[in-house]
CSV table of C-alpha atoms and ligand atoms in Angstrom, one decimal:
chain,number,residue,atom,x,y,z
A,1,MET,CA,4.4,14.9,-93.3
A,2,GLU,CA,3.2,13.6,-90.0
A,3,THR,CA,1.0,15.2,-87.4
A,4,VAL,CA,3.0,15.6,-84.2
A,5,VAL,CA,1.7,16.4,-80.7
A,6,SER,CA,3.7,17.0,-77.6
A,7,GLY,CA,2.8,18.2,-74.2
A,8,ILE,CA,5.1,20.4,-72.2
A,9,ARG,CA,5.1,20.4,-68.4
A,10,SER,CA,3.8,23.7,-67.1
A,11,THR,CA,6.2,24.2,-64.2
A,12,GLY,CA,9.8,25.1,-64.0
A,13,ARG,CA,12.1,26.9,-66.3
A,14,LEU,CA,14.1,25.5,-69.3
A,15,HIS,CA,17.6,24.4,-68.7
A,16,LEU,CA,20.4,23.4,-71.1
A,17,GLY,CA,19.3,19.8,-70.7
A,18,ASN,CA,15.8,20.6,-72.0
A,19,TYR,CA,17.3,22.7,-74.8
A,20,PHE,CA,19.6,20.0,-76.1
A,21,GLY,CA,17.0,17.4,-75.5
A,22,ALA,CA,13.5,18.0,-76.8
A,23,VAL,CA,13.3,21.8,-77.4
A,24,ARG,CA,16.0,22.1,-80.1
A,25,ASN,CA,14.3,19.2,-82.0
A,26,PHE,CA,10.9,20.8,-81.7
A,27,VAL,CA,12.3,23.9,-83.4
A,28,LYS,CA,13.6,21.8,-86.3
A,29,MET,CA,10.4,19.7,-86.5
A,30,GLN,CA,8.0,22.6,-86.7
A,31,HIS,CA,9.1,23.3,-90.3
A,32,GLU,CA,8.9,19.6,-91.4
A,33,HIS,CA,5.6,18.4,-89.9
A,34,ARG,CA,2.2,19.6,-88.8
A,35,CYS,CA,3.1,20.2,-85.1
A,36,PHE,CA,1.0,20.9,-82.1
A,37,PHE,CA,2.9,21.8,-78.9
A,38,PHE,CA,0.8,22.6,-75.8
A,39,ILE,CA,1.5,23.5,-72.2
A,40,ALA,CA,-0.1,20.7,-70.1
A,41,ASP,CA,-1.8,22.8,-67.4
A,42,TYR,CA,-4.7,20.4,-66.9
A,43,HIS,CA,-2.3,17.7,-66.2
A,44,SER,CA,-0.4,19.8,-63.6
A,45,LEU,CA,-3.5,19.7,-61.4
A,46,THR,CA,-3.0,16.0,-60.8
A,47,THR,CA,0.0,16.8,-58.6
A,48,HIS,CA,-0.6,20.5,-57.7
A,49,PRO,CA,-4.4,20.9,-57.2
A,50,ALA,CA,-4.0,24.6,-56.2
A,51,PRO,CA,-0.9,25.9,-57.8
A,52,SER,CA,0.3,29.2,-56.2
A,53,ASP,CA,0.4,30.8,-59.7
A,54,LEU,CA,-0.7,28.6,-62.5
A,55,HIS,CA,-1.0,31.6,-64.9
A,56,ALA,CA,2.5,33.0,-64.3
A,57,GLY,CA,4.0,29.5,-64.7
A,58,VAL,CA,2.3,28.9,-68.0
A,59,ARG,CA,3.2,32.3,-69.3
A,60,GLN,CA,6.8,31.8,-68.3
A,61,ILE,CA,7.0,28.5,-70.1
A,62,MET,CA,5.4,29.9,-73.2
A,63,ILE,CA,8.0,32.8,-73.2
A,64,GLU,CA,10.9,30.4,-72.8
A,65,TYR,CA,9.8,28.2,-75.7
A,66,LEU,CA,9.3,31.2,-77.9
A,67,ALA,CA,12.8,32.4,-76.9
A,68,CYS,CA,14.1,29.1,-78.1
A,69,GLY,CA,12.7,29.6,-81.5
A,70,LEU,CA,9.3,27.9,-81.5
A,71,ASP,CA,7.3,29.8,-84.1
A,72,PRO,CA,3.6,30.3,-83.5
A,73,GLU,CA,3.0,30.6,-87.3
A,74,ALA,CA,4.8,27.4,-88.2
A,75,ALA,CA,3.6,25.2,-85.3
A,76,THR,CA,0.4,25.4,-83.2
A,77,LEU,CA,1.5,26.6,-79.7
A,78,TYR,CA,-1.3,26.5,-77.3
A,79,ILE,CA,-2.4,26.0,-73.7
A,80,GLN,CA,-4.1,22.8,-72.9
A,81,SER,CA,-6.9,24.5,-70.9
A,82,ASP,CA,-7.7,26.7,-73.9
A,83,LEU,CA,-8.9,23.6,-75.7
A,84,PRO,CA,-11.8,22.2,-73.6
A,85,GLU,CA,-12.5,19.8,-76.6
A,86,THR,CA,-9.6,17.8,-75.0
A,87,ALA,CA,-11.6,17.5,-71.8
A,88,GLU,CA,-14.6,16.3,-73.7
A,89,LEU,CA,-12.7,13.6,-75.6
A,90,TYR,CA,-11.1,12.6,-72.2
A,91,LEU,CA,-14.6,12.1,-70.9
A,92,PHE,CA,-15.5,9.8,-73.8
A,93,LEU,CA,-12.3,7.8,-73.6
A,94,ASN,CA,-12.7,7.4,-69.9
A,95,MET,CA,-15.9,5.4,-70.5
A,96,ASN,CA,-13.9,2.7,-72.2
A,97,ALA,CA,-10.7,2.8,-70.0
A,98,TYR,CA,-10.6,0.0,-67.6
A,99,MET,CA,-9.7,0.2,-63.9
A,100,GLY,CA,-7.2,-2.6,-64.1
A,101,GLU,CA,-5.1,-1.2,-66.9
A,102,LEU,CA,-5.1,2.2,-65.3
A,103,GLU,CA,-4.0,0.8,-61.9
A,104,ARG,CA,-1.2,-1.2,-63.6
A,105,CYS,CA,0.3,1.9,-65.2
A,106,THR,CA,3.9,2.5,-63.8
A,107,SER,CA,3.5,6.3,-63.5
A,108,PHE,CA,0.4,5.8,-61.4
A,109,LYS,CA,2.1,3.3,-59.1
A,110,GLU,CA,5.0,5.8,-58.7
A,111,LYS,CA,2.5,8.5,-57.8
A,112,ILE,CA,0.9,6.3,-55.1
A,113,ARG,CA,4.3,6.2,-53.5
A,114,SER,CA,5.3,9.8,-54.0
A,115,GLN,CA,2.0,11.5,-53.0
A,116,PRO,CA,0.1,9.0,-50.8
A,117,ASP,CA,-2.1,11.8,-49.4
A,118,ASN,CA,-3.5,12.7,-52.8
A,119,ILE,CA,-4.2,9.7,-54.9
A,120,ASN,CA,-6.9,11.3,-57.0
A,121,GLY,CA,-8.9,10.3,-60.0
A,122,GLY,CA,-6.9,12.6,-62.2
A,123,LEU,CA,-3.8,10.7,-61.5
A,124,LEU,CA,-5.4,7.4,-62.3
A,125,THR,CA,-6.7,8.7,-65.6
A,126,TYR,CA,-3.6,10.8,-66.4
A,127,PRO,CA,-2.9,8.5,-69.4
A,128,VAL,CA,-6.5,9.0,-70.7
A,129,LEU,CA,-6.0,12.7,-70.7
A,130,MET,CA,-2.7,12.3,-72.5
A,131,ALA,CA,-4.4,10.1,-75.0
A,132,ALA,CA,-7.1,12.7,-75.6
A,133,ASP,CA,-4.3,15.3,-76.2
A,134,ILE,CA,-2.8,13.2,-78.9
A,135,LEU,CA,-6.0,11.7,-80.5
A,136,ILE,CA,-7.8,15.1,-80.6
A,137,HIS,CA,-5.4,16.1,-83.5
A,138,HIS,CA,-5.1,12.5,-85.0
A,139,ALA,CA,-1.4,12.6,-84.3
A,140,THR,CA,0.8,9.8,-85.6
A,141,LYS,CA,4.0,10.9,-84.0
A,142,VAL,CA,4.7,12.0,-80.4
A,143,PRO,CA,8.2,13.2,-79.5
A,144,VAL,CA,8.7,11.8,-76.0
A,145,GLY,CA,11.3,10.0,-74.1
A,146,LYS,CA,11.4,6.4,-72.8
A,147,ASP,CA,9.5,7.4,-69.6
A,148,GLN,CA,6.4,8.1,-71.7
A,149,GLU,CA,6.4,4.9,-73.8
A,150,GLN,CA,3.8,3.2,-71.6
A,151,HIS,CA,1.5,6.2,-71.9
A,152,LEU,CA,1.9,6.1,-75.6
A,153,GLU,CA,1.1,2.4,-75.7
A,154,MET,CA,-2.1,3.1,-73.7
A,155,THR,CA,-3.0,5.9,-76.2
A,156,ARG,CA,-2.9,3.3,-78.9
A,157,THR,CA,-5.0,0.9,-76.8
A,158,PHE,CA,-7.6,3.6,-76.2
A,159,GLY,CA,-7.7,4.7,-79.8
A,160,THR,CA,-8.0,1.2,-81.3
A,161,ARG,CA,-10.5,0.2,-78.7
A,162,PHE,CA,-12.6,3.2,-79.7
A,163,ASN,CA,-12.4,2.1,-83.3
A,164,ARG,CA,-13.4,-1.4,-82.4
A,165,ILE,CA,-16.3,-0.5,-80.1
A,166,TYR,CA,-17.9,1.9,-82.5
A,167,LYS,CA,-16.9,-0.1,-85.6
A,168,VAL,CA,-14.9,2.7,-87.3
A,169,GLN,CA,-11.4,3.3,-88.6
A,170,TYR,CA,-11.2,6.7,-87.0
A,171,PHE,CA,-8.1,7.2,-84.8
A,172,PRO,CA,-4.6,6.4,-86.1
A,173,GLU,CA,-2.0,4.7,-83.9
A,174,PRO,CA,0.6,7.2,-82.7
A,175,TYR,CA,4.2,6.2,-82.1
A,176,ALA,CA,7.2,7.8,-80.5
A,177,PHE,CA,9.1,10.2,-82.7
A,178,ASN,CA,12.6,9.0,-82.5
A,179,PHE,CA,15.2,11.7,-82.6
A,180,GLY,CA,17.9,9.1,-83.0
A,181,THR,CA,21.4,10.3,-82.8
A,182,GLU,CA,20.4,13.9,-82.3
A,183,LEU,CA,19.6,13.4,-78.7
A,184,VAL,CA,22.6,14.5,-76.6
A,185,LYS,CA,23.0,13.6,-73.0
A,186,VAL,CA,23.5,16.7,-70.9
A,187,PRO,CA,24.9,15.9,-67.5
A,188,GLY,CA,24.2,17.9,-64.3
A,189,LEU,CA,26.7,19.9,-62.4
A,190,ASP,CA,26.3,18.0,-59.1
A,191,GLY,CA,27.8,14.8,-60.5
A,192,SER,CA,24.3,13.4,-61.1
A,193,GLY,CA,23.9,11.8,-64.5
A,194,LYS,CA,21.4,14.1,-66.0
A,195,MET,CA,20.8,17.8,-65.9
A,196,GLY,CA,17.5,18.5,-64.1
A,197,LYS,CA,17.3,15.0,-62.7
A,198,SER,CA,17.9,16.1,-59.2
A,199,GLU,CA,16.1,19.0,-57.6
A,200,GLY,CA,19.2,20.5,-56.0
A,201,GLU,CA,19.8,24.1,-56.9
A,202,GLY,CA,23.1,24.2,-58.7
A,203,ASN,CA,22.5,21.1,-60.7
A,204,ALA,CA,21.1,22.8,-63.8
A,205,ILE,CA,21.9,25.9,-65.8
A,206,PHE,CA,18.8,27.7,-66.9
A,207,LEU,CA,18.5,29.4,-70.3
A,208,GLY,CA,17.5,32.6,-68.6
A,209,GLU,CA,20.1,32.3,-65.9
A,210,ASP,CA,21.9,35.4,-64.6
A,211,PRO,CA,25.6,35.3,-65.6
A,212,GLU,CA,26.8,35.8,-62.1
A,213,LEU,CA,24.8,32.7,-61.0
A,214,ILE,CA,26.1,30.7,-63.9
A,215,ARG,CA,29.7,31.5,-62.7
A,216,LYS,CA,28.8,30.5,-59.1
A,217,LYS,CA,27.1,27.2,-60.1
A,218,VAL,CA,29.8,26.1,-62.5
A,219,MET,CA,32.6,27.0,-60.0
A,220,ARG,CA,30.8,24.8,-57.5
A,221,ALA,CA,30.5,21.9,-59.9
A,222,VAL,CA,31.8,18.6,-58.5
A,223,THR,CA,35.3,17.7,-59.7
A,224,ASP,CA,37.5,14.9,-58.6
A,225,SER,CA,41.0,16.3,-58.2
A,226,GLY,CA,42.6,13.0,-57.4
A,227,PRO,CA,45.6,11.9,-59.4
A,228,VAL,CA,45.1,11.4,-63.1
A,229,GLN,CA,46.1,8.0,-64.5
A,230,PRO,CA,47.0,8.4,-68.2
A,231,GLY,CA,45.0,6.0,-70.3
A,232,GLN,CA,42.4,5.4,-67.6
A,233,PRO,CA,38.8,6.4,-68.3
A,234,ARG,CA,38.1,9.9,-66.9
A,235,PRO,CA,36.2,10.1,-63.6
A,236,GLU,CA,32.5,10.7,-64.2
A,237,ALA,CA,32.5,14.2,-62.8
A,238,ILE,CA,35.4,15.2,-65.1
A,239,GLN,CA,33.8,13.6,-68.1
A,240,ASN,CA,30.7,15.6,-67.3
A,241,LEU,CA,32.6,18.9,-67.5
A,242,PHE,CA,34.0,17.9,-70.9
A,243,SER,CA,30.6,16.8,-72.1
A,244,LEU,CA,29.2,20.2,-71.1
A,245,MET,CA,32.1,21.9,-72.9
A,246,HIS,CA,31.3,20.0,-76.0
A,247,LEU,CA,27.9,21.7,-76.1
A,248,VAL,CA,29.0,25.3,-75.5
A,249,SER,CA,32.7,25.7,-76.2
A,250,SER,CA,34.8,26.0,-79.3
A,251,PRO,CA,36.8,23.0,-80.6
A,252,ASP,CA,40.0,24.9,-79.8
A,253,THR,CA,39.0,25.3,-76.2
A,254,ILE,CA,38.1,21.7,-75.9
A,255,ALA,CA,41.4,20.6,-77.5
A,256,HIS,CA,43.3,22.9,-75.1
A,257,PHE,CA,41.8,21.3,-71.9
A,258,ASP,CA,41.9,17.8,-73.5
A,259,GLY,CA,45.7,18.3,-74.0
A,260,GLN,CA,46.2,19.5,-70.4
A,261,TYR,CA,44.2,16.6,-69.1
A,262,ASN,CA,46.3,14.1,-71.0
A,263,ALA,CA,49.5,15.9,-69.8
A,264,CYS,CA,48.2,15.8,-66.2
A,265,THR,CA,48.6,19.6,-66.0
A,266,ILE,CA,44.9,20.5,-66.0
A,267,LYS,CA,43.6,22.9,-63.3
A,268,TYR,CA,39.9,22.3,-62.9
A,269,GLY,CA,39.4,25.8,-61.5
A,270,GLU,CA,40.6,27.2,-64.8
A,271,MET,CA,38.6,24.8,-66.9
A,272,LYS,CA,35.4,25.7,-65.0
A,273,LYS,CA,36.1,29.4,-65.4
A,274,GLN,CA,36.3,28.9,-69.1
A,275,LEU,CA,33.2,26.7,-69.1
A,276,ALA,CA,31.2,29.3,-67.2
A,277,GLU,CA,32.1,32.1,-69.7
A,278,ASP,CA,31.2,29.9,-72.6
A,279,MET,CA,27.9,29.0,-71.0
A,280,ILE,CA,27.2,32.7,-70.5
A,281,SER,CA,27.9,33.4,-74.2
A,282,PHE,CA,25.8,30.5,-75.3
A,283,THR,CA,22.8,31.4,-73.2
A,284,GLU,CA,23.1,35.2,-74.0
A,285,PRO,CA,20.6,35.2,-76.9
A,286,PHE,CA,18.1,33.2,-74.9
A,287,ARG,CA,18.4,35.5,-71.9
A,288,THR,CA,17.9,38.6,-74.0
A,289,LYS,CA,14.9,37.1,-75.8
A,290,ILE,CA,13.3,36.0,-72.6
A,291,LYS,CA,13.6,39.5,-71.2
A,292,GLU,CA,12.3,41.1,-74.3
A,293,LEU,CA,9.2,38.8,-74.5
A,294,SER,CA,8.5,39.1,-70.8
A,295,SER,CA,7.8,42.8,-71.2
A,296,ASP,CA,5.7,42.3,-74.4
A,297,GLY,CA,2.3,41.3,-73.0
A,298,ASP,CA,0.6,42.2,-76.3
A,299,TYR,CA,2.6,39.8,-78.3
A,300,ILE,CA,2.3,37.0,-75.8
A,301,ARG,CA,-1.5,37.5,-75.8
A,302,LYS,CA,-1.5,37.4,-79.6
A,303,VAL,CA,0.5,34.2,-79.7
A,304,ILE,CA,-1.8,32.5,-77.2
A,305,LEU,CA,-4.9,33.6,-79.0
A,306,LEU,CA,-3.6,32.4,-82.3
A,307,GLY,CA,-2.6,29.1,-80.8
A,308,ALA,CA,-6.0,28.5,-79.3
A,309,GLU,CA,-7.7,29.4,-82.6
A,310,LYS,CA,-5.5,27.0,-84.6
A,311,ALA,CA,-5.8,24.2,-82.1
A,312,ARG,CA,-9.6,24.6,-82.0
A,313,SER,CA,-10.0,24.3,-85.7
A,314,SER,CA,-8.4,20.9,-85.6
A,315,ALA,CA,-10.1,19.8,-82.3
A,316,SER,CA,-13.6,20.9,-82.9
A,317,LYS,CA,-13.8,18.8,-86.1
A,318,THR,CA,-12.7,15.7,-84.1
A,319,ILE,CA,-15.2,16.3,-81.3
A,320,LYS,CA,-18.0,16.8,-83.8
A,321,GLU,CA,-17.2,13.5,-85.5
A,322,VAL,CA,-16.7,11.6,-82.3
A,323,ARG,CA,-20.1,12.7,-81.0
A,324,GLU,CA,-21.6,11.5,-84.3
A,325,ILE,CA,-19.8,8.2,-84.2
A,326,ILE,CA,-20.9,7.5,-80.6
A,327,GLY,CA,-24.4,8.4,-81.5
A,328,PHE,CA,-25.1,11.8,-80.0
A,329,ARG,CA,-27.3,13.7,-82.4
A,330,LYS,CA,-29.0,17.0,-82.6
A,331,PHE,CA,-32.8,17.0,-81.8
B,1,LIG,N1,3.1,13.2,-69.8
B,1,LIG,C1,4.0,14.1,-70.5
B,1,LIG,C2,5.2,14.4,-69.6
B,1,LIG,O1,5.2,14.1,-68.4
B,1,LIG,C3,3.3,15.4,-70.8
B,1,LIG,C4,2.2,15.2,-71.8
B,1,LIG,C5,0.9,15.4,-71.5
B,1,LIG,C6,2.3,14.8,-73.1
B,1,LIG,N2,0.2,15.2,-72.6
B,1,LIG,C7,1.0,14.8,-73.6
B,1,LIG,C8,3.4,14.5,-74.0
B,1,LIG,C9,0.7,14.4,-74.9
B,1,LIG,C10,3.1,14.1,-75.3
B,1,LIG,C11,1.8,14.1,-75.8
B,1,LIG,O2,6.2,14.8,-70.0
């Protein structure tokens, strides 16, 4: 059994891409490992210093993860800002994080380009905060994608540097948790490679999406109705529709449209109508659960309190030990 930590971005809603990517795997992992999943609301301030409603955003994300099956008893589900121990570890790690390595980080360089008017210290030290999130629980596995690999490498650097400077074997080295073949690629509806990748409304189907809106979005999906050449690879937009069908439709349905495609008799309007209905059925339980949880403030409060409590029992031990290792002592 490994200790697993993962941070969840605190804005936006979950779409099918998120579900078939990380979320479904979190649900499985929570019964096999010691898992900590938290909503990264501290981190969100690096890009949104004064969010219009931080609280509502965090609450919504918590509800959607619960609706997907994250179990507050099995895993530790908490809000980053409920664990100020993380901020204290961040402070200690910052003392031994060097300007050069922070400036060289790819995500920082990207942020310099994307928000030139707000190149703040939090952005520069984003990887240090992320390292604190991970090291505070002594995690060895972090389920993240390729885009976070460099941050993970920096986490190992900060952890081993701490060990070296204070002459201890304290922090373990965390590595990416590889889902291997279980990661499915979920294309967007606007012909873009990945659901959620582009900001455009209409690219993603959210788990809590209204059925009427699902129909509208799917019917507007890009299709290429040019002549079909038997034996040729399918145009990307068409392949995308089939890929989406593979996630939500029955094998019979897929075989039916596959056959029509190969016989050059396919009508994309019909295919999309079917896809929309299958997406509506697939998302139905999520939609219902999200609604149910949204009106159960008592339960949400309980979940968040329990998460904070469980996270704290792990983190407070780390902070106490780190203070002793560095040399802070009670007078
Ligand atoms: N940087 C991660 C992202 O953008 C979020 C994150 C913050 C995280 N802290 C973490 C992920 C700790 C894993 C572990 O998706």
